[in-house]
């Protein structure tokens, strides 16, 4: 990372240059200070609609830049929304990161990764693009990736975006334990929700690679989802071909002016790498409710004209606010459509459901399962799973399902997987083949008739399984790799220790929703697993949609 600063002895420009540097540092998340009084030469030719942001902390979204002020201190969003408000500030914006995103996090110490991302319930095109970014980020470091989990209470249930983190100094992204890899050296992927207006959501994803001593790369990409059409586009697709050169020119002119340069002469044509800085700023534009946008050019802005003023290369990002009218001249059709939604009330995200695709080659997946329901406790179980956003597979008895159809339907509508646990809970190894099929498939028919979703697996009662049962019933027979023995009522602490404490990626864990104790512990169990870095999934998700045939005990 460039740390060199230009000489500040250039004629009359030292104060102004200091202001530029201060502004840039500010934007990087340091303490907010007063703007330095502006200096305007007579008859200065204005660069229409472009202004250097001197005090971004009070300008930008309260939920994001506001939190950046507090840097790594981890202050809550409440403080941020209050402190950033100026006299002309509009009503505090809602915290964009609390809108109901699906929050992900992959920590991998072997490859020195900490990857945070969000997905949108039911918005497949956007989620696929996020998955591409995560996959490419993992691939970029080389090496063999194996999902990792960490000791109990590792804190990894803290997932998703971190407000402010896309505008922190890059070194802080690496060093902050929320966003950086273990030890502060390696690769960080962080994100921030930068737009939620009308039916459009914008999420900026930032990748920082480096060591504690040196940042070697720092890139941003903003993805936009249109919830109305399930379409996705990235920030680079917003702009016309001449937007990046125009932004670069405007930025250099602003820096030249702030550095005391009196010339209004045209600039020498920029090198490709210089235009790329502007393109990156455009790709991660932050749109404001008035239709303007805040554009952050990475450090390294350079031109012969700036060099002549003692600025070899800007040492910190240059942040510009560009007016809506100026943007209009730079925008392609996609951006114009986006612009029309600026300032509209956000339509909101769909509620979470358990059907969200999960990549268990990347996530440390574990399938927590519940047997013998539905019961009077199943509703409370579904509440706990909803609160923890944890999918499960429920192995239901045909007899119980027939008496509690609404619970079966609720579980299915919330996306959980429902499978057969036979009609009447017999030991299948004692039955003739036709009876085996009748027990397993009778329950499957009741369940699929209630939900409209085919049942594709069963669990033999007592785990009693032999070759004859496997030969009689073609559906996969799902056993387990961890038995919590919850039917013995060992107490919550033991249930948590036996599940959260013992799990390894790929496990299938057995509970029963016939016991109040098991259901009471469900939230703690799911949270505890996530805190270790696990992602709870259904059995089918555990196998990426292709459950193997025959006897299955774990992935
Ligand atoms: Ni059972």
Coordinates of C-alpha atoms and ligand atoms in Angstrom, one line a residue:
X1 CA 0.0 0.0 0.0
X2 CA 1.3 3.4 -0.9
X3 CA 2.1 5.5 2.1
X4 CA 4.2 8.1 0.5
X5 CA 2.9 11.6 0.8
X6 CA 3.6 14.3 -1.7
X7 CA 5.6 17.3 -0.6
X8 CA 3.4 19.8 1.1
X9 CA 5.7 22.7 0.2
X10 CA 4.1 23.3 -3.2
X11 CA 3.2 26.9 -3.6
X12 CA 0.4 27.9 -1.3
X13 CA -1.1 24.5 -1.4
X14 CA -0.1 23.0 1.9
X15 CA -3.2 23.9 3.8
X16 CA -5.4 22.7 1.0
X17 CA -3.5 19.5 0.5
X18 CA -3.8 18.9 4.2
X19 CA -7.5 19.3 3.9
X20 CA -7.6 16.7 1.1
X21 CA -5.5 14.2 3.1
X22 CA -7.6 14.9 6.2
X23 CA -10.8 14.3 4.2
X24 CA -9.4 11.0 2.9
X25 CA -8.3 9.9 6.3
X26 CA -11.7 10.8 7.7
X27 CA -13.4 8.7 5.2
X28 CA -11.3 5.9 6.2
X29 CA -13.1 5.8 9.5
X30 CA -11.1 8.0 11.8
X31 CA -12.6 10.5 14.2
X32 CA -14.7 13.2 12.6
X33 CA -13.3 16.7 12.6
X34 CA -14.5 20.0 11.3
X35 CA -14.2 20.7 7.6
X36 CA -11.3 23.0 6.7
X37 CA -12.5 26.3 5.3
X38 CA -12.6 26.2 1.6
X39 CA -10.4 28.1 -0.7
X40 CA -11.7 29.3 -4.0
X41 CA -9.7 31.1 -6.6
X42 CA -11.4 33.8 -8.5
X43 CA -13.2 32.8 -11.7
X44 CA -12.6 29.1 -11.0
X45 CA -14.2 27.0 -13.8
X46 CA -16.5 24.7 -11.8
X47 CA -16.5 21.0 -12.5
X48 CA -20.2 20.7 -12.7
X49 CA -21.9 18.5 -10.2
X50 CA -18.8 17.0 -8.6
X51 CA -17.6 17.8 -5.2
X52 CA -14.9 16.4 -2.9
X53 CA -16.5 15.0 0.2
X54 CA -14.8 16.6 3.2
X55 CA -17.0 15.3 5.9
X56 CA -18.5 12.1 4.7
X57 CA -19.4 10.9 8.2
X58 CA -22.3 13.3 8.4
X59 CA -23.3 12.9 4.8
X60 CA -23.4 9.2 4.3
X61 CA -25.9 6.6 5.5
X62 CA -26.2 6.6 9.2
X63 CA -26.2 2.9 9.4
X64 CA -22.9 2.5 7.6
X65 CA -20.5 5.4 7.6
X66 CA -21.7 6.4 11.0
X67 CA -20.5 3.2 12.5
X68 CA -17.3 3.7 10.7
X69 CA -16.5 6.6 12.9
X70 CA -16.2 4.2 15.8
X71 CA -13.8 2.1 13.9
X72 CA -13.0 -1.2 15.5
X73 CA -14.6 -0.3 18.8
X74 CA -17.7 -2.2 17.7
X75 CA -20.2 0.5 18.8
X76 CA -23.8 -0.3 18.1
X77 CA -25.8 1.1 15.4
X78 CA -28.0 3.1 17.8
X79 CA -25.1 5.4 18.7
X80 CA -24.2 5.9 15.0
X81 CA -27.7 7.0 13.9
X82 CA -27.8 9.6 16.6
X83 CA -24.2 11.0 16.3
X84 CA -24.2 11.5 12.5
X85 CA -27.3 13.7 12.5
X86 CA -26.7 17.3 11.5
X87 CA -29.2 20.1 11.7
X88 CA -30.4 19.5 8.2
X89 CA -30.3 15.7 8.6
X90 CA -33.5 13.8 7.5
X91 CA -35.1 11.3 9.8
X92 CA -32.7 8.5 10.8
X93 CA -32.6 5.9 8.1
X94 CA -33.4 2.3 9.1
X95 CA -30.4 0.1 9.8
X96 CA -30.0 -1.4 6.3
X97 CA -28.2 -4.4 7.8
X98 CA -31.3 -5.4 9.9
X99 CA -33.7 -6.0 7.0
X100 CA -33.8 -9.8 7.2
X101 CA -30.9 -10.9 5.1
X102 CA -29.6 -14.4 5.1
X103 CA -26.3 -14.0 6.9
X104 CA -23.2 -16.1 6.1
X105 CA -19.7 -16.3 7.4
X106 CA -16.9 -18.7 6.5
X107 CA -13.8 -18.6 8.8
X108 CA -10.9 -20.8 7.6
X109 CA -7.7 -20.5 9.5
X110 CA -5.8 -23.0 7.3
X111 CA -6.2 -20.7 4.3
X112 CA -6.4 -17.5 6.4
X113 CA -9.9 -16.5 5.3
X114 CA -12.7 -14.6 6.9
X115 CA -15.6 -14.3 4.5
X116 CA -18.8 -12.5 5.3
X117 CA -21.7 -12.2 2.9
X118 CA -25.5 -11.9 2.7
X119 CA -28.1 -13.4 0.6
X120 CA -31.7 -12.4 0.0
X121 CA -34.6 -14.8 0.8
X122 CA -35.9 -16.2 -2.5
X123 CA -33.9 -13.9 -4.8
X124 CA -32.0 -16.5 -6.7
X125 CA -30.2 -14.5 -9.3
X126 CA -28.6 -12.3 -6.7
X127 CA -27.7 -15.2 -4.4
X128 CA -26.0 -17.0 -7.2
X129 CA -23.8 -14.0 -7.9
X130 CA -22.9 -13.7 -4.2
X131 CA -22.0 -17.4 -4.3
X132 CA -19.8 -16.8 -7.3
X133 CA -18.0 -14.1 -5.5
X134 CA -17.4 -16.3 -2.4
X135 CA -16.3 -19.2 -4.5
X136 CA -13.9 -17.1 -6.5
X137 CA -12.5 -15.5 -3.4
X138 CA -11.8 -18.9 -1.9
X139 CA -10.2 -20.1 -5.1
X140 CA -8.0 -16.9 -5.3
X141 CA -5.9 -18.0 -2.3
X142 CA -5.2 -21.4 -3.7
X143 CA -4.8 -24.5 -1.5
X144 CA -7.3 -27.1 -0.6
X145 CA -10.4 -25.7 1.1
X146 CA -11.9 -27.8 3.9
X147 CA -14.8 -26.3 6.0
X148 CA -13.6 -25.6 9.6
X149 CA -15.3 -25.4 12.9
X150 CA -14.0 -23.8 16.1
X151 CA -14.4 -24.4 19.9
X152 CA -17.6 -23.7 21.7
X153 CA -18.5 -20.0 21.9
X154 CA -16.1 -19.0 19.1
X155 CA -18.5 -16.2 18.3
X156 CA -19.2 -17.3 14.7
X157 CA -23.0 -16.8 14.9
X158 CA -22.1 -13.2 14.3
X159 CA -22.5 -13.3 10.5
X160 CA -23.4 -11.2 7.5
X161 CA -22.4 -7.7 6.8
X162 CA -20.6 -5.3 9.1
X163 CA -21.8 -1.7 8.9
X164 CA -19.0 0.7 7.9
X165 CA -16.6 -2.0 6.9
X166 CA -16.5 -1.2 3.2
X167 CA -15.2 2.3 4.0
X168 CA -12.7 1.5 6.8
X169 CA -9.0 1.7 6.0
X170 CA -8.1 -1.6 4.4
X171 CA -5.6 -2.4 7.2
X172 CA -8.5 -2.1 9.7
X173 CA -10.6 -4.6 7.7
X174 CA -7.7 -7.1 8.2
X175 CA -7.0 -6.3 11.8
X176 CA -10.6 -6.1 13.1
X177 CA -11.5 -9.6 14.4
X178 CA -15.0 -9.3 13.1
X179 CA -13.8 -8.9 9.5
X180 CA -10.2 -10.0 9.3
X181 CA -8.7 -13.4 9.1
X182 CA -7.2 -14.9 12.3
X183 CA -4.0 -13.0 13.2
X184 CA -4.9 -10.1 10.8
X185 CA -3.0 -11.5 7.8
X186 CA -4.8 -13.2 4.9
X187 CA -7.9 -12.5 3.1
X188 CA -11.1 -10.7 4.3
X189 CA -14.3 -10.5 2.4
X190 CA -16.7 -8.1 4.1
X191 CA -19.9 -6.5 3.0
X192 CA -22.3 -3.7 3.6
X193 CA -25.8 -3.0 2.5
X194 CA -25.5 0.3 0.7
X195 CA -28.9 0.7 -0.8
X196 CA -32.5 -0.4 0.0
X197 CA -34.9 1.7 -2.0
X198 CA -38.0 0.8 -3.9
X199 CA -37.5 -2.8 -5.0
X200 CA -33.7 -2.4 -5.2
X201 CA -31.2 -3.7 -2.7
X202 CA -27.5 -2.9 -3.1
X203 CA -24.8 -4.8 -1.3
X204 CA -21.1 -3.7 -1.6
X205 CA -18.7 -6.6 -1.2
X206 CA -15.1 -5.7 -0.4
X207 CA -12.1 -8.0 -0.6
X208 CA -8.9 -7.1 1.2
X209 CA -5.8 -9.2 0.9
X210 CA -2.6 -8.5 2.9
X211 CA -0.6 -8.9 6.0
X212 CA -0.6 -6.9 9.2
X213 CA 2.2 -4.8 7.6
X214 CA 1.0 -4.4 4.1
X215 CA -2.2 -4.4 2.2
X216 CA -1.6 -6.0 -1.2
X217 CA -5.1 -5.7 -2.7
X218 CA -8.4 -4.0 -1.9
X219 CA -11.3 -4.3 -4.3
X220 CA -15.0 -3.5 -4.1
X221 CA -18.0 -4.7 -6.0
X222 CA -21.6 -3.6 -5.5
X223 CA -24.3 -6.0 -6.5
X224 CA -27.8 -4.8 -7.0
X225 CA -30.9 -7.0 -6.8
X226 CA -34.2 -5.9 -8.2
X227 CA -36.6 -7.8 -5.9
X228 CA -39.5 -7.2 -8.3
X229 CA -37.9 -9.1 -11.1
X230 CA -35.3 -11.4 -9.4
X231 CA -32.7 -9.8 -11.5
X232 CA -29.1 -8.8 -10.5
X233 CA -26.5 -6.5 -11.9
X234 CA -23.3 -5.2 -10.7
X235 CA -22.1 -1.6 -10.2
X236 CA -20.0 -1.8 -13.3
X237 CA -23.0 -2.4 -15.5
X238 CA -24.6 0.9 -14.5
X239 CA -22.4 3.2 -16.5
X240 CA -21.6 4.2 -20.1
X241 CA -18.1 3.7 -21.5
X242 CA -17.1 7.3 -21.0
X243 CA -18.1 7.5 -17.4
X244 CA -14.8 6.2 -15.9
X245 CA -12.6 8.7 -17.9
X246 CA -15.0 11.5 -17.0
X247 CA -14.9 10.6 -13.3
X248 CA -11.1 10.3 -13.3
X249 CA -10.8 13.7 -14.9
X250 CA -13.2 15.3 -12.4
X251 CA -11.4 13.6 -9.5
X252 CA -7.9 14.8 -10.6
X253 CA -9.2 18.3 -11.2
X254 CA -10.7 18.3 -7.7
X255 CA -7.4 17.1 -6.2
X256 CA -5.4 19.5 -8.2
X257 CA -7.7 22.3 -7.1
X258 CA -7.4 21.3 -3.4
X259 CA -3.7 21.0 -3.7
X260 CA -3.5 24.6 -4.9
X261 CA -3.2 24.1 -8.6
X262 CA -4.4 27.2 -10.4
X263 CA -4.5 25.7 -13.9
X264 CA -7.7 24.9 -15.5
X265 CA -6.0 23.4 -18.5
X266 CA -7.1 20.0 -19.8
X267 CA -5.4 17.0 -18.3
X268 CA -3.1 14.6 -20.1
X269 CA -5.0 11.4 -21.1
X270 CA -4.9 8.9 -18.2
X271 CA -3.2 5.5 -18.3
X272 CA -5.5 2.5 -18.3
X273 CA -4.7 1.7 -14.7
X274 CA -5.8 5.2 -13.7
X275 CA -9.1 4.8 -15.5
X276 CA -9.5 1.5 -13.6
X277 CA -9.5 3.4 -10.3
X278 CA -12.4 5.4 -11.5
X279 CA -14.2 2.3 -12.8
X280 CA -13.9 0.7 -9.4
X281 CA -15.3 3.8 -7.8
X282 CA -18.3 3.7 -10.2
X283 CA -18.8 0.0 -9.6
X284 CA -19.2 0.5 -5.9
X285 CA -21.1 3.8 -6.0
X286 CA -23.2 4.6 -3.0
X287 CA -26.5 6.2 -4.0
X288 CA -28.1 8.8 -1.7
X289 CA -31.8 9.4 -1.4
X290 CA -31.5 12.7 -3.3
X291 CA -30.2 10.8 -6.4
X292 CA -26.6 11.9 -5.9
X293 CA -23.9 9.3 -5.3
X294 CA -20.7 9.0 -3.2
X295 CA -17.9 7.6 -5.3
X296 CA -14.7 6.4 -3.7
X297 CA -11.6 6.3 -5.9
X298 CA -8.9 4.0 -4.3
X299 CA -5.6 5.5 -3.3
X300 CA -3.0 5.9 -6.1
X301 CA -4.7 8.6 -8.2
X302 CA -1.8 10.1 -10.2
X303 CA -1.2 12.4 -13.1
X304 CA 1.7 14.6 -14.4
X305 CA -0.4 17.7 -13.3
X306 CA -0.6 16.4 -9.7
X307 CA 3.0 15.4 -9.7
X308 CA 3.8 19.0 -10.5
X309 CA 2.1 20.0 -7.3
X310 CA 4.0 17.5 -5.3
X311 CA 1.3 14.8 -5.2
X312 CA 2.9 11.7 -6.7
X313 CA -0.1 9.5 -6.0
X314 CA -2.9 10.1 -3.6
X315 CA -2.1 8.2 -0.4
X316 CA -5.7 7.5 0.6
X317 CA -9.0 7.1 -1.2
X318 CA -10.5 10.2 -2.8
X319 CA -14.2 10.5 -2.2
X320 CA -16.4 12.5 -4.4
X321 CA -20.1 13.3 -4.2
X322 CA -21.5 13.5 -7.6
X323 CA -24.9 15.3 -8.3
X324 CA -27.8 13.4 -9.9
X325 CA -27.6 15.6 -13.0
X326 CA -24.0 14.8 -13.6
X327 CA -24.6 11.1 -13.0
X328 CA -27.4 11.2 -15.5
X329 CA -24.8 11.9 -18.2
X330 CA -22.7 8.9 -17.2
X331 CA -25.4 6.4 -16.8
X332 CA -26.5 3.5 -19.0
X333 CA -30.1 2.2 -19.0
X334 CA -29.7 0.1 -15.9
X335 CA -28.6 3.0 -13.8
X336 CA -31.4 5.2 -15.1
X337 CA -33.9 2.5 -13.9
X338 CA -32.1 2.3 -10.6
X339 CA -32.1 6.1 -10.2
X340 CA -35.9 6.2 -10.6
X341 CA -36.2 4.1 -7.5
X342 CA -34.0 6.5 -5.4
X343 CA -35.8 7.7 -2.3
X344 CA -38.8 5.3 -2.7
X345 CA -39.8 3.3 0.4
X346 CA -38.2 -0.1 0.4
X347 CA -40.6 -2.9 -0.4
X348 CA -38.9 -5.2 2.1
X349 CA -37.5 -8.7 1.9
X350 CA -39.4 -11.9 1.8
X351 CA -39.5 -13.8 5.2
X352 CA -36.8 -16.4 5.7
X353 CA -37.6 -19.9 4.9
X354 CA -35.5 -23.1 5.3
X355 CA -35.4 -23.8 1.6
X356 CA -32.4 -21.6 1.0
X357 CA -29.7 -23.4 -1.0
X358 CA -26.6 -24.1 1.0
X359 CA -23.2 -25.1 -0.3
X360 CA -21.9 -27.7 2.2
X361 CA -18.6 -27.9 0.4
X362 CA -18.0 -24.4 1.7
X363 CA -20.1 -24.3 4.9
X364 CA -19.5 -26.6 7.8
X365 CA -22.9 -28.2 7.6
X366 CA -24.7 -30.2 10.3
X367 CA -28.2 -31.7 10.1
X368 CA -30.1 -31.5 13.4
X369 CA -33.2 -33.8 13.1
X370 CA -36.3 -34.3 15.2
X371 CA -38.3 -37.5 15.5
X372 CA -41.7 -38.8 16.5
X373 CA -43.7 -35.6 16.0
X374 CA -45.7 -33.7 15.3
X375 CA -46.6 -33.1 19.0
X376 CA -47.8 -30.3 21.2
X377 CA -44.2 -29.1 21.3
X378 CA -43.7 -28.9 17.5
X379 CA -45.1 -25.4 17.2
X380 CA -42.6 -24.1 19.8
X381 CA -39.8 -25.9 17.9
X382 CA -40.8 -24.2 14.7
X383 CA -40.7 -20.9 16.5
X384 CA -37.2 -21.5 17.7
X385 CA -36.0 -22.6 14.3
X386 CA -37.5 -19.5 12.7
X387 CA -35.8 -17.3 15.3
X388 CA -32.4 -18.9 14.6
X389 CA -33.1 -19.3 10.9
X390 CA -32.2 -23.0 11.2
X391 CA -33.5 -25.6 8.8
X392 CA -34.2 -29.1 10.1
X393 CA -35.6 -32.4 8.9
X394 CA -38.6 -33.7 10.9
X395 CA -39.1 -37.4 10.8
X396 CA -42.8 -37.6 11.4
X397 CA -45.2 -40.5 12.4
X398 CA -48.1 -41.0 10.0
X399 CA -50.4 -41.4 13.0
X400 CA -49.3 -38.2 14.7
X401 CA -49.4 -36.2 11.4
X402 CA -53.0 -37.2 10.7
X403 CA -53.9 -35.7 14.1
X404 CA -51.9 -32.5 13.6
X405 CA -52.2 -31.6 10.0
X406 CA -51.7 -27.8 10.5
X407 CA -48.3 -28.4 12.2
X408 CA -47.2 -30.6 9.2
X409 CA -48.3 -27.9 6.8
X410 CA -46.7 -25.1 8.8
X411 CA -43.3 -26.9 9.0
X412 CA -43.4 -27.5 5.2
X413 CA -44.4 -23.9 4.4
X414 CA -41.5 -22.7 6.5
X415 CA -39.2 -24.8 4.3
X416 CA -38.3 -27.6 6.7
X417 CA -37.9 -31.1 5.4
X418 CA -40.5 -33.6 6.3
X419 CA -39.8 -37.3 6.1
X420 CA -41.4 -40.6 7.1
X421 CA -40.8 -42.2 10.5
X422 CA -43.5 -44.9 9.7
X423 CA -47.1 -45.1 10.5
X424 CA -47.0 -46.6 14.0
X425 CA -43.3 -46.8 15.1
X426 CA -42.7 -50.5 14.8
X427 CA -39.3 -52.3 14.7
X428 CA -39.2 -52.8 10.9
X429 CA -36.7 -55.7 11.2
X430 CA -39.6 -57.8 12.7
X431 CA -41.9 -57.1 9.7
X432 CA -42.5 -58.7 6.4
X433 CA -41.4 -56.7 3.3
X434 CA -44.9 -55.7 2.4
X435 CA -45.5 -54.5 6.0
X436 CA -42.3 -52.5 5.9
X437 CA -43.4 -50.7 2.8
X438 CA -46.8 -50.1 4.1
X439 CA -45.5 -48.6 7.4
X440 CA -42.9 -46.3 5.6
X441 CA -44.9 -45.3 2.6
X442 CA -48.3 -45.1 4.4
X443 CA -46.8 -42.3 6.5
X444 CA -45.1 -40.8 3.4
X445 CA -48.4 -40.6 1.6
X446 CA -50.2 -38.8 4.5
X447 CA -47.3 -36.3 4.8
X448 CA -47.0 -35.6 1.1
X449 CA -50.8 -35.3 0.7
X450 CA -50.8 -32.7 3.5
X451 CA -47.9 -30.7 2.1
X452 CA -47.9 -31.3 -1.6
X453 CA -44.2 -32.1 -1.4
X454 CA -43.0 -35.7 -2.1
X455 CA -41.3 -37.5 0.8
X456 CA -38.0 -38.8 -0.3
X457 CA -36.5 -40.6 2.8
X458 CA -37.4 -42.3 6.0
X459 CA -35.9 -43.1 9.4
X460 CA -36.5 -46.6 10.8
X461 CA -37.8 -46.5 14.4
X462 CA -35.1 -47.3 17.0
X463 CA -32.6 -47.2 14.2
X464 CA -33.5 -50.9 13.7
X465 CA -32.4 -51.7 10.2
X466 CA -31.2 -54.8 8.4
X467 CA -30.7 -56.0 4.8
X468 CA -34.3 -57.2 4.5
X469 CA -35.6 -53.8 5.4
X470 CA -33.2 -52.1 3.0
X471 CA -34.3 -54.5 0.3
X472 CA -38.0 -53.9 1.0
X473 CA -38.0 -50.1 1.0
X474 CA -36.1 -48.2 -1.8
X475 CA -36.0 -44.8 -0.1
X476 CA -32.8 -43.8 1.7
X477 CA -32.9 -44.9 5.4
X478 CA -31.5 -42.0 7.4
X479 CA -30.0 -42.9 10.8
X480 CA -27.7 -40.5 12.7
X481 CA -24.1 -40.1 13.8
X482 CA -24.9 -38.3 17.1
X483 CA -27.6 -39.6 19.5
X484 CA -28.3 -37.1 22.2
X485 CA -30.4 -39.7 24.1
X486 CA -32.7 -36.8 24.8
X487 CA -35.5 -39.2 25.7
X488 CA -33.7 -39.9 29.0
X489 CA -34.2 -36.2 29.9
X490 CA -30.5 -35.5 30.8
X491 CA -31.0 -31.7 31.2
X492 CA -30.3 -28.8 28.8
X493 CA -26.6 -28.6 29.6
X494 CA -26.0 -32.3 28.7
X495 CA -28.1 -31.9 25.5
X496 CA -26.1 -28.9 24.4
X497 CA -22.8 -30.7 25.2
X498 CA -23.8 -33.8 23.4
X499 CA -24.8 -31.9 20.2
X500 CA -23.0 -28.5 20.1
X501 CA -19.9 -29.8 21.9
X502 CA -19.5 -33.0 20.0
X503 CA -20.5 -32.2 16.4
X504 CA -18.1 -32.4 13.4
X505 CA -19.0 -31.2 9.9
X506 CA -21.3 -33.7 8.2
X507 CA -23.0 -35.0 11.4
X508 CA -26.6 -36.0 11.6
X509 CA -27.9 -35.3 15.1
X510 CA -30.9 -37.0 16.7
X511 CA -33.4 -35.3 18.9
X512 CA -37.1 -35.9 19.5
X513 CA -39.8 -33.2 19.5
X514 CA -41.8 -35.3 21.9
X515 CA -39.9 -33.9 24.8
X516 CA -40.3 -30.3 26.1
X517 CA -36.7 -30.3 27.2
X518 CA -35.4 -31.0 23.7
X519 CA -37.6 -28.3 22.2
X520 CA -36.6 -25.8 24.9
X521 CA -33.0 -26.4 24.0
X522 CA -33.5 -26.1 20.3
X523 CA -32.6 -22.4 20.1
X524 CA -29.5 -22.8 22.3
X525 CA -28.4 -25.8 20.2
X526 CA -28.8 -24.1 16.9
X527 CA -27.1 -20.9 18.1
X528 CA -24.3 -22.9 19.7
X529 CA -23.7 -24.8 16.5
X530 CA -23.5 -21.5 14.5
X531 CA -21.2 -20.0 17.1
X532 CA -18.8 -22.8 16.4
X533 CA -19.0 -22.1 12.6
X534 CA -21.6 -24.7 11.7
X535 CA -24.5 -24.1 9.3
X536 CA -27.6 -26.1 10.3
X537 CA -29.2 -27.7 7.3
X538 CA -31.8 -30.3 6.3
X539 CA -30.6 -33.9 5.5
X540 CA -31.2 -33.2 1.8
X541 CA -29.2 -30.0 2.0
X542 CA -26.4 -31.8 3.8
X543 CA -25.9 -34.0 0.7
X544 CA -26.3 -31.1 -1.8
X545 CA -29.7 -32.4 -2.9
X546 CA -28.5 -35.9 -3.7
X547 CA -29.0 -38.1 -0.7
X548 CA -27.3 -41.5 -1.2
X549 CA -29.4 -44.6 -1.2
X550 CA -29.5 -47.3 1.5
X551 CA -28.3 -46.7 5.0
X552 CA -27.1 -43.1 5.8
X553 CA -25.6 -42.1 9.1
X554 CA -23.7 -38.9 8.1
X555 CA -22.2 -37.1 5.2
Ligands
LIG1 NI1 -38.8 -42.6 16.9

